[in-house]
Amino acid sequence: MGLLIYIDGKFVDEKQAKISVFDHGLLYGDGIFEGLRTYSGKVFRLGQHIQRLYKSAKAIFLEIPISKDKMAEVIKATVRKNKLKDSYIRVVVTRGKGDLGLDPRKCSNPTVIVIASKIELYPEEYYRNGLSVVTIATRRNLIESLNPAVKSLNYLNNILGKIEATNAGAMEGLFLNNEGYVTECSGENIFIISGNFLCTPPISAGALDGITRDAVIQIGKTVGLDVSEKLLTRYDLYNADECFLTGTAAEIVPVTLIDGRTIGNGKSGILTCKIRKEFHNLVLKEGTPI
Ligand code: PXG
């Protein structure tokens, strides 16, 4: 038996968990998703992830066929049925099965999928020594076109960024917006620390409203940092004392090289370590029991 997957109202073995080749999630990337974590049997910020999922759906005129409460139940049940304590959860809602044309009116039932699996973490070394990041040539999607705040299944912009970064020998790619301001990386938000200031670009610069980002803003305030959301340039990043990325999978991971410039002393900064520790306390303290 493999993993038990929730698909269209039923739990089935992963071998039976299949979608149609006419599903518009596949044909057009027409859909949305979420990535969540459980820590020691508790879902971190379940309500916030569900809120963001339904907001993404609203933005693309997609009506999720189950209520938010039911979605929360399904997510918890998927983790329970797979007997997972520490897990990564992927929720996917596609426009559903249609025909080969792009008209979503031909898709009557959105497809709802929930997968809970073991979590794959970055090797510990990256949390000590940091990642290298390069600015990539491809700009982040315009907020006026496909707003990066929508966690859509259309991740080509992000994937191109990841490929460009890999080709340049870096771990992650830094996306600028069309005005040249810093937005985020391919799958993580970005923060800098300069003196007592903790800064991250505003969502309106063209970034996902990250749930880890939100937790870090809260932690920053409680540890006495002066937290602000402001437009950042590459110059601000190069001259920061510390820099780190945030995301559900990566948690808080330091950045020690940006476009060939060493940040701080080339190791994870003191405040980054402190925020990471506070984050680990938070995920164990908070959370919805499965
Ligand atoms: N920006 C983007 C573009 C993301 O996709 C984040 C920021 C961080 O948001 P949260 O809410 O997770 O703090 C994300 C989410 C992966 C992977 O496998 C990562 C994400 C999504 C899907 C896959 O690295 N990150």
Short mmCIF file of C-alpha atoms and ligand atoms in Angstrom, two decimals:
data_model
loop_
_atom_site.label_atom_id
_atom_site.label_comp_id
_atom_site.label_asym_id
_atom_site.label_seq_id
_atom_site.Cartn_x
_atom_site.Cartn_y
_atom_site.Cartn_z
CA MET A 1 0.00 0.00 0.00
CA GLY A 2 1.23 3.44 -0.91
CA LEU A 3 -0.04 6.75 0.37
CA LEU A 4 -3.74 7.34 0.76
CA ILE A 5 -4.75 10.28 -1.38
CA TYR A 6 -7.96 12.29 -1.14
CA ILE A 7 -9.38 12.85 -4.60
CA ASP A 8 -12.91 14.00 -5.40
CA GLY A 9 -14.47 12.99 -2.13
CA LYS A 10 -12.73 9.65 -1.63
CA PHE A 11 -9.52 8.30 -0.16
CA VAL A 12 -7.74 6.01 -2.59
CA ASP A 13 -4.33 4.36 -2.83
CA GLU A 14 -1.82 6.52 -4.72
CA LYS A 15 -1.88 4.04 -7.62
CA GLN A 16 -5.58 4.74 -8.11
CA ALA A 17 -5.29 8.50 -7.57
CA LYS A 18 -5.63 9.70 -11.17
CA ILE A 19 -6.99 12.74 -12.97
CA SER A 20 -8.34 13.01 -16.50
CA VAL A 21 -6.08 14.13 -19.36
CA PHE A 22 -8.90 16.64 -20.01
CA ASP A 23 -8.49 18.23 -16.58
CA HIS A 24 -7.79 21.93 -17.12
CA GLY A 25 -5.30 21.85 -14.26
CA LEU A 26 -3.14 19.77 -16.59
CA LEU A 27 -4.13 21.33 -19.93
CA TYR A 28 -3.86 24.97 -18.83
CA GLY A 29 -2.46 25.14 -15.30
CA ASP A 30 -5.97 26.31 -14.44
CA GLY A 31 -6.19 25.82 -10.70
CA ILE A 32 -4.70 26.69 -7.35
CA PHE A 33 -2.79 24.98 -4.57
CA GLU A 34 -1.47 25.17 -1.01
CA GLY A 35 1.49 23.62 0.76
CA LEU A 36 1.17 23.02 4.51
CA ARG A 37 3.19 21.32 7.24
CA THR A 38 2.40 19.32 10.33
CA TYR A 39 4.81 19.35 13.26
CA SER A 40 4.41 16.62 15.88
CA GLY A 41 0.84 15.93 14.79
CA LYS A 42 -0.29 19.57 14.59
CA VAL A 43 -1.07 21.49 11.39
CA PHE A 44 0.72 24.83 11.36
CA ARG A 45 -1.61 27.76 10.63
CA LEU A 46 -4.31 25.60 9.06
CA GLY A 47 -6.86 28.44 9.10
CA GLN A 48 -4.50 30.83 7.34
CA HIS A 49 -3.66 28.30 4.61
CA ILE A 50 -7.35 27.61 4.03
CA GLN A 51 -8.08 31.33 3.93
CA ARG A 52 -5.37 31.83 1.30
CA LEU A 53 -6.62 28.86 -0.76
CA TYR A 54 -10.15 30.29 -0.93
CA LYS A 55 -8.79 33.77 -1.73
CA SER A 56 -6.73 32.33 -4.60
CA ALA A 57 -9.89 30.54 -5.81
CA LYS A 58 -11.97 33.74 -5.63
CA ALA A 59 -9.36 35.62 -7.65
CA ILE A 60 -9.60 33.10 -10.51
CA PHE A 61 -13.42 32.68 -10.40
CA LEU A 62 -13.09 29.13 -9.08
CA GLU A 63 -15.71 27.86 -6.69
CA ILE A 64 -14.25 25.23 -4.38
CA PRO A 65 -17.02 22.58 -4.08
CA ILE A 66 -16.54 22.03 -0.33
CA SER A 67 -16.78 24.42 2.61
CA LYS A 68 -13.73 25.74 4.48
CA ASP A 69 -14.67 23.61 7.50
CA LYS A 70 -14.95 20.50 5.37
CA MET A 71 -11.59 21.32 3.74
CA ALA A 72 -9.99 21.56 7.19
CA GLU A 73 -11.47 18.15 8.09
CA VAL A 74 -10.24 16.58 4.85
CA ILE A 75 -6.71 17.94 5.37
CA LYS A 76 -6.54 16.57 8.93
CA ALA A 77 -8.06 13.23 7.88
CA THR A 78 -5.46 12.83 5.10
CA VAL A 79 -2.64 13.19 7.62
CA ARG A 80 -4.36 10.85 10.12
CA LYS A 81 -5.06 8.13 7.57
CA ASN A 82 -1.42 8.10 6.51
CA LYS A 83 -0.28 7.94 10.16
CA LEU A 84 1.99 10.94 9.73
CA LYS A 85 3.22 13.19 12.54
CA ASP A 86 5.65 15.42 10.65
CA SER A 87 4.43 15.88 7.13
CA TYR A 88 4.13 18.05 4.06
CA ILE A 89 0.59 18.47 2.74
CA ARG A 90 -0.32 19.52 -0.78
CA VAL A 91 -3.86 20.72 -1.49
CA VAL A 92 -4.73 21.13 -5.18
CA VAL A 93 -7.98 22.39 -6.67
CA THR A 94 -8.21 22.37 -10.45
CA ARG A 95 -10.91 23.74 -12.74
CA GLY A 96 -11.75 20.09 -13.43
CA LYS A 97 -12.42 18.02 -16.51
CA GLY A 98 -13.44 19.97 -19.60
CA ASP A 99 -12.75 19.71 -23.31
CA LEU A 100 -9.67 20.78 -25.25
CA GLY A 101 -10.83 24.38 -25.44
CA LEU A 102 -9.84 26.74 -22.66
CA ASP A 103 -13.37 27.86 -21.79
CA PRO A 104 -13.79 27.01 -18.09
CA ARG A 105 -17.60 26.91 -18.47
CA LYS A 106 -17.09 23.43 -19.96
CA CYS A 107 -15.62 22.26 -16.65
CA SER A 108 -18.49 21.42 -14.33
CA ASN A 109 -16.71 19.94 -11.32
CA PRO A 110 -13.49 21.26 -9.86
CA THR A 111 -11.09 18.47 -8.88
CA VAL A 112 -10.02 18.52 -5.21
CA ILE A 113 -6.85 16.63 -4.25
CA VAL A 114 -5.09 16.38 -0.88
CA ILE A 115 -1.74 14.60 -0.58
CA ALA A 116 0.09 14.18 2.71
CA SER A 117 3.61 12.85 2.57
CA LYS A 118 6.90 12.81 4.44
CA ILE A 119 8.70 16.12 4.50
CA GLU A 120 11.99 16.51 2.60
CA LEU A 121 14.18 19.14 4.22
CA TYR A 122 17.20 21.04 2.95
CA PRO A 123 20.41 19.45 4.31
CA GLU A 124 21.40 20.95 7.71
CA GLU A 125 24.52 22.46 6.13
CA TYR A 126 22.42 25.09 4.31
CA TYR A 127 20.96 26.29 7.61
CA ARG A 128 24.50 26.81 8.95
CA ASN A 129 26.27 28.16 5.89
CA GLY A 130 23.42 29.66 3.92
CA LEU A 131 22.35 29.54 0.30
CA SER A 132 23.70 31.34 -2.73
CA VAL A 133 21.17 33.44 -4.61
CA VAL A 134 21.44 35.15 -7.99
CA THR A 135 19.23 37.76 -9.58
CA ILE A 136 17.55 36.20 -12.57
CA ALA A 137 16.77 37.86 -15.90
CA THR A 138 13.11 36.76 -15.94
CA ARG A 139 10.95 39.24 -14.03
CA ARG A 140 8.23 38.19 -11.58
CA ASN A 141 4.75 38.06 -13.11
CA LEU A 142 3.13 41.49 -13.14
CA ILE A 143 0.51 41.94 -10.45
CA GLU A 144 -1.73 43.33 -13.18
CA SER A 145 -1.37 40.11 -15.22
CA LEU A 146 -1.19 37.05 -12.97
CA ASN A 147 -0.85 38.38 -9.44
CA PRO A 148 1.87 36.45 -7.56
CA ALA A 149 -0.44 36.64 -4.51
CA VAL A 150 -2.55 33.97 -6.24
CA LYS A 151 -1.02 30.56 -5.53
CA SER A 152 -1.99 29.25 -8.94
CA LEU A 153 -1.01 26.02 -10.66
CA ASN A 154 0.65 28.19 -13.26
CA TYR A 155 4.15 28.17 -11.78
CA LEU A 156 6.12 28.53 -15.03
CA ASN A 157 7.39 31.96 -14.03
CA ASN A 158 8.80 30.42 -10.82
CA ILE A 159 10.16 27.34 -12.60
CA LEU A 160 11.98 29.45 -15.19
CA GLY A 161 13.52 31.37 -12.29
CA LYS A 162 14.63 28.16 -10.64
CA ILE A 163 16.21 26.89 -13.89
CA GLU A 164 18.02 30.19 -14.50
CA ALA A 165 19.38 30.14 -10.94
CA THR A 166 20.51 26.52 -11.26
CA ASN A 167 22.18 27.26 -14.60
CA ALA A 168 24.04 30.12 -12.94
CA GLY A 169 25.28 27.74 -10.22
CA ALA A 170 23.10 29.20 -7.44
CA MET A 171 20.60 27.52 -5.13
CA GLU A 172 17.85 30.08 -5.57
CA GLY A 173 16.83 32.82 -7.99
CA LEU A 174 15.89 36.33 -6.91
CA PHE A 175 12.99 37.80 -8.85
CA LEU A 176 12.75 41.55 -9.43
CA ASN A 177 9.52 43.17 -10.57
CA ASN A 178 9.23 45.25 -13.72
CA GLU A 179 10.43 48.36 -11.84
CA GLY A 180 13.54 46.53 -10.68
CA TYR A 181 12.48 46.15 -7.03
CA VAL A 182 13.05 42.92 -5.12
CA THR A 183 9.97 40.65 -4.88
CA GLU A 184 10.76 37.10 -3.71
CA CYS A 185 12.56 33.93 -4.76
CA SER A 186 11.09 31.07 -6.81
CA GLY A 187 9.35 29.46 -3.82
CA GLU A 188 10.24 31.62 -0.80
CA ASN A 189 9.81 35.15 0.50
CA ILE A 190 12.91 37.21 1.29
CA PHE A 191 13.97 39.24 4.34
CA ILE A 192 17.00 41.38 5.22
CA ILE A 193 18.31 42.55 8.57
CA SER A 194 20.29 45.81 8.82
CA GLY A 195 21.11 46.85 12.37
CA ASN A 196 17.87 46.57 14.30
CA PHE A 197 15.72 46.68 11.15
CA LEU A 198 14.00 43.63 9.73
CA CYS A 199 12.65 44.36 6.23
CA THR A 200 10.75 42.45 3.58
CA PRO A 201 9.15 43.68 0.35
CA PRO A 202 5.42 44.47 0.50
CA ILE A 203 3.10 41.96 -1.19
CA SER A 204 2.19 44.73 -3.64
CA ALA A 205 5.77 44.56 -5.02
CA GLY A 206 4.71 41.18 -6.48
CA ALA A 207 5.07 38.39 -3.93
CA LEU A 208 3.03 35.66 -2.33
CA ASP A 209 1.57 36.60 1.05
CA GLY A 210 3.65 33.88 2.69
CA ILE A 211 2.43 32.30 5.90
CA THR A 212 5.99 31.77 7.13
CA ARG A 213 6.65 35.41 6.21
CA ASP A 214 3.72 36.43 8.38
CA ALA A 215 5.00 34.34 11.32
CA VAL A 216 8.48 35.89 10.94
CA ILE A 217 7.04 39.41 10.98
CA GLN A 218 5.31 38.51 14.25
CA ILE A 219 8.50 36.95 15.70
CA GLY A 220 10.59 39.95 14.60
CA LYS A 221 8.33 42.26 16.60
CA THR A 222 8.38 40.07 19.71
CA VAL A 223 12.19 39.88 19.73
CA GLY A 224 12.34 43.69 19.57
CA LEU A 225 13.29 44.26 15.94
CA ASP A 226 11.97 47.23 14.01
CA VAL A 227 9.93 45.41 11.34
CA SER A 228 8.86 47.04 8.08
CA GLU A 229 7.51 46.09 4.70
CA LYS A 230 9.26 48.31 2.19
CA LEU A 231 10.52 48.36 -1.35
CA LEU A 232 14.02 46.95 -1.54
CA THR A 233 16.66 47.17 -4.25
CA ARG A 234 19.52 44.78 -4.92
CA TYR A 235 21.80 47.40 -3.32
CA ASP A 236 19.87 47.03 -0.04
CA LEU A 237 20.38 43.27 -0.17
CA TYR A 238 24.12 43.46 -0.93
CA ASN A 239 24.64 45.78 2.04
CA ALA A 240 22.45 43.96 4.56
CA ASP A 241 23.97 42.44 7.72
CA GLU A 242 21.85 39.30 7.26
CA CYS A 243 19.47 37.89 4.70
CA PHE A 244 17.16 34.87 4.77
CA LEU A 245 14.33 33.20 2.87
CA THR A 246 11.05 31.94 4.33
CA GLY A 247 8.70 29.22 3.15
CA THR A 248 6.64 26.32 4.45
CA ALA A 249 9.10 23.72 3.15
CA ALA A 250 12.37 25.60 3.77
CA GLU A 251 11.20 27.32 6.98
CA ILE A 252 13.88 29.99 7.55
CA VAL A 253 17.03 29.53 5.54
CA PRO A 254 19.94 31.99 5.55
CA VAL A 255 21.33 33.56 2.36
CA THR A 256 25.07 34.23 2.47
CA LEU A 257 25.92 34.99 -1.16
CA ILE A 258 23.93 37.29 -3.46
CA ASP A 259 25.18 37.90 -7.01
CA GLY A 260 28.70 37.03 -5.82
CA ARG A 261 28.61 39.42 -2.81
CA THR A 262 29.11 37.78 0.60
CA ILE A 263 26.45 38.72 3.15
CA GLY A 264 27.67 39.18 6.72
CA ASN A 265 30.49 36.77 7.51
CA GLY A 266 29.27 34.14 5.07
CA LYS A 267 27.52 32.10 7.79
CA SER A 268 23.99 32.23 9.15
CA GLY A 269 23.67 35.51 11.07
CA ILE A 270 22.99 35.71 14.82
CA LEU A 271 19.54 37.23 14.43
CA THR A 272 18.61 34.77 11.69
CA CYS A 273 19.51 31.92 14.07
CA LYS A 274 17.45 33.53 16.82
CA ILE A 275 14.39 33.98 14.55
CA ARG A 276 14.75 30.38 13.36
CA LYS A 277 14.79 29.14 16.96
CA GLU A 278 11.72 31.21 17.82
CA PHE A 279 10.00 29.83 14.72
CA HIS A 280 10.65 26.25 15.88
CA ASN A 281 9.17 27.10 19.28
CA LEU A 282 6.14 28.64 17.58
CA VAL A 283 5.35 25.64 15.33
CA LEU A 284 5.40 23.33 18.35
CA LYS A 285 3.34 25.68 20.50
CA GLU A 286 0.72 26.63 17.88
CA GLY A 287 -1.12 24.35 15.50
CA THR A 288 -4.35 22.46 15.03
CA PRO A 289 -4.20 18.87 16.32
CA ILE A 290 -4.96 16.31 13.62
N1 PXG B 1 6.66 32.56 -2.53
C1 PXG B 1 6.27 31.63 -3.40
C2 PXG B 1 6.25 31.94 -4.84
C3 PXG B 1 5.86 30.36 -2.94
O1 PXG B 1 5.45 29.43 -3.80
C4 PXG B 1 6.33 31.11 -0.67
C5 PXG B 1 6.70 32.34 -1.19
C6 PXG B 1 6.33 30.92 0.81
O2 PXG B 1 5.00 30.92 1.33
P1 PXG B 1 4.61 30.10 2.64
O3 PXG B 1 3.19 30.40 2.85
O4 PXG B 1 4.88 28.66 2.35
O5 PXG B 1 5.47 30.64 3.74
C7 PXG B 1 5.89 30.10 -1.55
C8 PXG B 1 5.44 28.75 -1.06
C9 PXG B 1 8.80 23.81 -2.77
C10 PXG B 1 7.56 24.63 -2.79
O6 PXG B 1 8.68 22.59 -2.98
C11 PXG B 1 7.51 25.82 -2.12
C12 PXG B 1 6.35 26.59 -2.14
C13 PXG B 1 5.29 26.13 -2.84
C14 PXG B 1 5.36 24.94 -3.52
C15 PXG B 1 6.49 24.16 -3.49
O7 PXG B 1 9.89 24.36 -2.57
N2 PXG B 1 6.41 27.77 -1.43
#
